[in-house]
Amino acid sequence: MGVLDVHRPAENRGGNARAATGKASHPPERRAWAEVPSLSVRIMCEVSKDHGLDPEPLLRAAHIRADLLARGDGRIGWRQELAFQQAFAAATEHRSDIWVETGTRYLFPAFDSLGSAMIVAPTLRHWRELPATVDMYYSAVTFRTFDELDTGSSGIEISLPPDVPPSSPFYRFSICRDVAAMAAMLNDLWNGPFPLDRVELPMASVPPALTKLVGRKAVLSRNAARIGWRSELLDVPLPRSNRLLYDVYAGRAGRADDWVRASFQLDQQVAAILSRPGSSGMTLTDVAREFAVSKRTLQRRLDECDVSFRELREVARLREACRLLTDTDLPVSEIAAQLAYVEVASFSTAFRRWSGATPSHYRQHHSRLRDSDPLPWTSAEPGR
């Protein structure tokens, strides 16, 4: 199964969007992510189990290790997230009720700073600007705001890249899940049933579970999905309105403090993965799984960029060594083992070649000067 490529900007993704008599926002330049928290996959696994479905084959299809999901702070590659969604959609193709239920489980806390900003948004106008200007992380869709002057309707429009077939399970899953998530969020914001004006779905039929969630407001459309309400509600203060907290968390969400951005440069994406605590000893095969590609494919792409995986890993290992020597009391032998060095002597030689000091000497001086300026060698790079 191929993985949808969403690592390109999204300015031209809205080709299937209906023109409004009023105005619609232009989609932002979409960020891509090297990795995201595993929470979204955990949610889908939980829903699968609740309905008697085994998520293990889906995890294998996306090259996700089950042990990563057991960690509360576990992260996976963005392409792994998409691969799992595609596998999940295919496995539940005839269970749109599962897709809708999945969407309702993406509560505000699932989105970290973005979710915190959304739940304290002063008005609907503030709330809807967030998904339209900040990437929603777990979704391949693009969100835009719209205002129709002739009908007096405002809301959010949801579309997928034009290369995703509308008949595909992944397309229909994404629409169902994200419309359900938005509807559930609006109910939460409103502290009760939100007065939706209209929900348009670019599907062959309206899923009964979605009708149950949004009422009789759901209708079919040939264009992008839309969730609309009366325009006069845009500036009504919301129950949990807090402008100070909104500004703080919206600012953090815009800087993506909680997430790891993907660079368009492959070497930087690989370096970001290797730089995670405990990951500097990963092999090329391990990193390839994070990208949901084969070892051979990743090696070929690195070769095309004239990048050495060995050098990237060596930098990550020795930076991790500095952190462990400074922040922990682990024996040097254990640090060497954690960094995948077979022998302590090999680790000591590599560290001294890089920093100019033995691991023990580095630890001794760094401990004594912890609160003063760092030693000159802390900013060195291997081979310099």
XYZ file of C-alpha atoms in Angstrom:
384
model
C 0.000 0.000 0.000
C 1.440 3.354 -0.976
C 1.584 6.179 1.514
C 0.062 9.521 0.570
C 2.736 12.153 0.074
C 1.788 15.304 1.971
C 5.245 16.841 2.257
C 4.532 19.551 -0.263
C 2.845 22.955 0.217
C -0.928 23.064 -0.034
C -1.668 26.339 -1.804
C -3.159 24.538 -4.818
C -4.929 21.744 -3.016
C -8.369 23.274 -3.020
C -9.215 22.711 -6.659
C -12.450 20.920 -5.787
C -13.684 23.607 -3.425
C -16.928 25.343 -4.323
C -16.710 29.084 -4.887
C -18.634 31.081 -2.299
C -20.550 34.272 -2.915
C -18.734 35.753 0.074
C -15.108 34.943 0.775
C -13.091 31.919 1.760
C -9.662 31.884 3.353
C -6.658 30.729 1.384
C -5.151 27.558 2.809
C -1.872 28.094 4.640
C 1.376 26.610 3.456
C 1.093 23.192 5.000
C 3.796 22.016 7.341
C 4.969 18.455 7.198
C 6.195 16.636 10.246
C 9.126 14.312 10.678
C 7.280 12.675 13.525
C 4.137 13.024 15.622
C 2.999 11.611 18.961
C 1.667 8.075 18.730
C -1.614 9.138 20.363
C -3.612 9.139 17.127
C -2.605 5.564 16.328
C -3.358 4.587 19.923
C -6.853 6.038 19.531
C -7.480 4.019 16.372
C -6.099 0.864 18.016
C -8.383 1.406 20.989
C -11.428 1.806 18.745
C -10.421 -1.315 16.809
C -10.225 -3.394 19.976
C -13.553 -2.018 21.244
C -15.139 -3.389 18.066
C -13.400 -6.750 18.203
C -10.804 -5.940 15.535
C -7.137 -6.871 15.915
C -4.911 -3.812 15.283
C -1.683 -5.850 15.078
C -1.867 -6.383 11.264
C -2.436 -2.639 10.824
C 0.597 -1.817 12.944
C 2.719 -4.212 10.918
C 1.486 -2.665 7.660
C 2.610 0.749 8.920
C 5.900 -0.596 10.334
C 4.989 0.567 13.852
C 6.336 -1.341 16.827
C 3.639 -2.162 19.366
C 5.963 -1.352 22.263
C 6.082 2.302 21.158
C 2.359 2.610 21.854
C 2.846 1.515 25.455
C 4.916 4.629 26.129
C 2.914 7.711 26.954
C 5.444 9.910 25.157
C 6.011 7.582 22.212
C 6.467 9.133 18.779
C 6.166 7.711 15.300
C 7.045 8.952 11.835
C 4.458 11.083 10.048
C 4.473 8.678 7.115
C 3.809 5.852 9.570
C 0.801 7.785 10.870
C -0.557 8.103 7.337
C 0.194 4.466 6.531
C -1.719 3.337 9.609
C -4.688 5.546 8.715
C -4.782 4.025 5.241
C -4.635 0.501 6.652
C -7.281 1.334 9.274
C -9.594 2.837 6.638
C -9.238 -0.204 4.373
C -9.889 -2.648 7.239
C -13.054 -0.787 8.338
C -14.250 0.268 4.879
C -17.829 -0.842 5.502
C -18.007 0.464 9.074
C -18.460 4.207 8.794
C -19.830 4.110 12.335
C -16.315 3.218 13.483
C -14.921 6.178 11.549
C -17.366 8.560 13.202
C -16.700 7.129 16.652
C -12.965 7.489 16.044
C -13.420 11.177 15.262
C -15.301 11.841 18.498
C -12.330 10.501 20.483
C -9.971 13.203 19.265
C -10.645 15.505 22.187
C -8.965 18.886 22.658
C -6.099 17.561 24.866
C -5.000 15.306 21.985
C -3.655 18.406 20.198
C -1.433 19.777 22.982
C -1.013 23.562 22.735
C -3.341 23.767 19.747
C -6.085 21.977 21.683
C -5.532 24.201 24.723
C -5.938 27.284 22.524
C -9.081 25.931 20.882
C -10.875 25.141 24.132
C -10.379 28.683 25.521
C -11.032 30.489 22.211
C -12.871 33.781 22.849
C -15.273 33.285 19.910
C -16.016 30.925 17.038
C -14.124 33.306 14.798
C -10.997 32.719 16.887
C -11.634 28.980 17.144
C -12.036 28.331 13.425
C -8.889 30.304 12.558
C -6.724 27.779 14.398
C -7.250 24.711 12.180
C -7.174 27.014 9.144
C -3.760 28.472 10.015
C -2.049 25.752 12.089
C -1.604 22.199 10.819
C -3.823 19.734 12.708
C -0.967 17.209 12.836
C -2.936 13.951 12.673
C -4.761 14.664 9.416
C -3.935 14.894 5.715
C -6.823 17.309 5.098
C -6.676 21.056 4.585
C -9.000 23.294 6.620
C -10.255 26.659 5.373
C -12.718 29.160 6.751
C -15.625 30.363 4.608
C -18.255 33.106 4.809
C -21.219 33.221 2.426
C -22.771 36.666 2.292
C -25.864 35.590 0.344
C -26.848 32.780 2.735
C -25.476 34.263 5.959
C -23.531 31.097 6.628
C -19.997 30.750 7.982
C -17.854 27.810 8.955
C -14.999 25.485 8.064
C -14.310 23.705 4.792
C -12.419 20.394 4.719
C -10.663 19.050 1.624
C -8.029 16.473 0.756
C -5.242 16.682 -1.846
C -6.634 16.269 -5.380
C -4.586 13.109 -5.908
C -6.621 11.230 -3.271
C -9.533 9.471 -5.060
C -12.895 10.438 -3.481
C -13.997 6.799 -3.760
C -11.034 5.498 -1.753
C -11.513 4.289 1.832
C -8.828 6.734 3.013
C -10.694 9.719 1.528
C -14.036 8.715 3.037
C -12.446 7.862 6.384
C -10.663 11.231 6.554
C -13.870 13.137 5.805
C -15.974 11.143 8.280
C -13.424 11.243 11.064
C -12.571 14.924 10.755
C -16.175 16.106 10.338
C -17.123 14.048 13.403
C -14.163 15.461 15.339
C -15.103 19.050 14.448
C -18.775 18.489 15.321
C -17.834 16.959 18.688
C -15.462 19.861 19.398
C -18.214 22.383 18.636
C -20.577 20.621 21.046
C -17.865 20.745 23.694
C -17.150 24.429 23.046
C -20.857 25.257 23.251
C -21.385 23.222 26.439
C -24.226 21.426 24.691
C -25.619 20.692 21.211
C -24.120 23.224 18.833
C -26.622 24.933 16.475
C -25.208 23.720 13.175
C -26.761 25.230 10.098
C -25.509 22.750 7.512
C -23.033 19.889 7.066
C -22.066 19.083 3.486
C -20.405 15.773 2.648
C -18.712 14.877 -0.667
C -19.803 11.249 -0.370
C -22.252 8.860 -2.018
C -24.431 8.717 1.108
C -24.591 10.199 4.596
C -23.349 7.721 7.235
C -26.155 7.076 9.768
C -23.726 7.568 12.659
C -22.863 11.025 11.374
C -26.545 11.895 11.016
C -26.992 10.887 14.646
C -24.136 13.196 15.670
C -25.090 16.299 13.660
C -28.832 15.769 13.277
C -30.659 16.234 9.986
C -28.292 18.979 8.898
C -26.089 16.613 6.870
C -26.539 16.782 3.090
C -24.581 15.463 0.120
C -22.266 17.632 -1.942
C -19.989 17.135 -4.919
C -17.361 19.411 -3.470
C -15.356 19.707 -0.260
C -16.926 18.928 3.111
C -18.326 21.910 4.976
C -19.469 22.490 8.535
C -21.533 25.675 8.727
C -23.439 27.839 11.193
C -25.204 31.191 11.105
C -22.707 34.040 10.637
C -24.135 36.012 13.545
C -22.691 33.375 15.910
C -19.108 34.134 14.881
C -18.515 36.784 17.541
C -20.636 35.405 20.376
C -18.389 34.872 23.459
C -17.822 31.174 24.135
C -18.415 29.671 27.616
C -14.717 29.047 28.378
C -13.454 32.202 26.662
C -10.054 33.326 27.959
C -8.176 35.702 25.675
C -4.957 35.634 27.703
C -4.640 31.841 27.636
C -5.777 31.748 24.028
C -2.974 34.077 22.959
C -0.389 32.083 24.922
C -1.386 28.666 23.587
C -2.117 29.854 20.053
C 1.387 31.312 19.962
C 2.872 28.037 21.119
C 0.833 26.078 18.593
C 2.029 28.369 15.810
C 5.620 27.659 16.788
C 4.861 23.925 16.986
C 6.571 23.613 20.382
C 4.948 20.224 20.970
C 5.856 18.690 17.621
C 8.880 17.872 15.541
C 8.853 19.627 12.190
C 10.006 17.787 9.126
C 12.593 19.488 7.013
C 12.416 19.062 3.300
C 16.061 18.006 3.622
C 16.289 14.274 4.193
C 19.481 14.502 6.248
C 17.764 16.821 8.719
C 14.784 14.478 8.994
C 17.078 11.535 9.733
C 19.084 13.631 12.211
C 15.847 14.629 14.011
C 14.967 10.967 14.499
C 18.436 9.979 15.677
C 18.589 12.935 18.086
C 15.641 11.716 20.145
C 16.759 10.525 23.599
C 17.609 6.842 23.388
C 17.506 6.737 19.571
C 21.061 7.601 18.580
C 22.011 3.932 18.279
C 19.289 3.173 15.734
C 20.364 1.304 12.618
C 19.573 2.279 9.049
C 16.840 -0.373 9.086
C 15.313 1.144 12.242
C 15.225 4.622 10.726
C 13.815 3.292 7.459
C 10.858 1.895 9.426
C 10.197 5.401 10.776
C 9.791 6.598 7.178
C 7.786 3.500 6.218
C 10.275 2.704 3.456
C 12.763 -0.100 2.881
C 16.370 0.100 4.049
C 17.505 0.084 0.430
C 15.210 2.976 -0.493
C 16.400 5.132 2.402
C 20.044 4.383 1.600
C 19.495 5.316 -2.041
C 17.859 8.617 -1.089
C 20.697 9.450 1.289
C 23.217 8.640 -1.429
C 21.381 10.967 -3.806
C 21.768 13.726 -1.209
C 25.441 12.820 -0.700
C 24.749 12.156 2.987
C 26.426 9.503 5.113
C 24.088 7.747 7.558
C 27.148 6.636 9.542
C 28.238 10.239 10.063
C 24.727 11.374 11.030
C 24.504 8.600 13.580
C 27.979 9.336 14.961
C 27.029 12.963 15.574
C 23.804 11.888 17.301
C 25.569 9.280 19.431
C 28.227 11.640 20.682
C 25.768 14.431 21.417
C 23.682 11.936 23.343
C 26.859 10.879 25.163
C 27.393 14.485 26.288
C 23.854 14.626 27.613
C 24.148 11.350 29.507
C 27.538 12.269 30.957
C 26.202 15.627 32.089
C 22.667 14.820 33.230
C 23.013 11.299 34.654
C 25.309 9.277 36.901
C 25.293 6.249 34.611
C 28.652 4.450 34.414
C 30.605 5.108 31.230
C 30.279 1.426 30.349
C 26.476 1.648 30.477
C 26.451 4.823 28.407
C 28.577 3.082 25.805
C 26.116 0.174 25.721
C 23.113 2.513 25.388
C 24.802 4.157 22.409
C 25.305 0.754 20.757
C 29.075 0.666 21.112
C 30.259 -2.935 21.385
C 33.287 -1.984 23.469
C 33.836 0.803 26.001
C 37.245 1.461 24.456
C 35.662 2.173 21.071
C 33.290 4.659 22.679
C 36.097 6.369 24.594
C 38.230 6.653 21.464
C 35.385 8.141 19.420
C 34.439 10.563 22.186
C 38.007 11.744 22.676
C 38.487 12.198 18.930
C 35.407 14.395 18.856
C 35.696 16.403 22.065
C 39.366 16.274 22.917
C 38.623 14.727 26.314
C 37.894 11.285 27.681
C 34.311 10.648 28.838
C 35.415 10.684 32.492
C 37.341 13.937 32.065
C 34.391 15.533 30.266
C 32.015 14.504 33.055
C 34.376 15.732 35.757
C 34.828 19.185 34.258
C 31.241 19.599 33.145
C 29.988 18.662 36.604
C 32.277 21.198 38.254
C 31.380 23.948 35.793
C 27.687 23.063 35.390
C 26.513 26.559 36.273
C 29.231 28.411 34.368
C 30.143 28.697 30.692
C 30.302 25.393 28.799
C 33.679 23.923 27.930
C 35.012 24.791 24.470
C 34.590 21.260 23.212
C 30.818 21.096 23.823
C 30.057 22.801 20.510
C 32.527 20.869 18.421
C 31.504 18.656 15.540
C 33.069 15.298 14.696
C 36.099 15.617 12.506
C 36.643 19.316 13.227
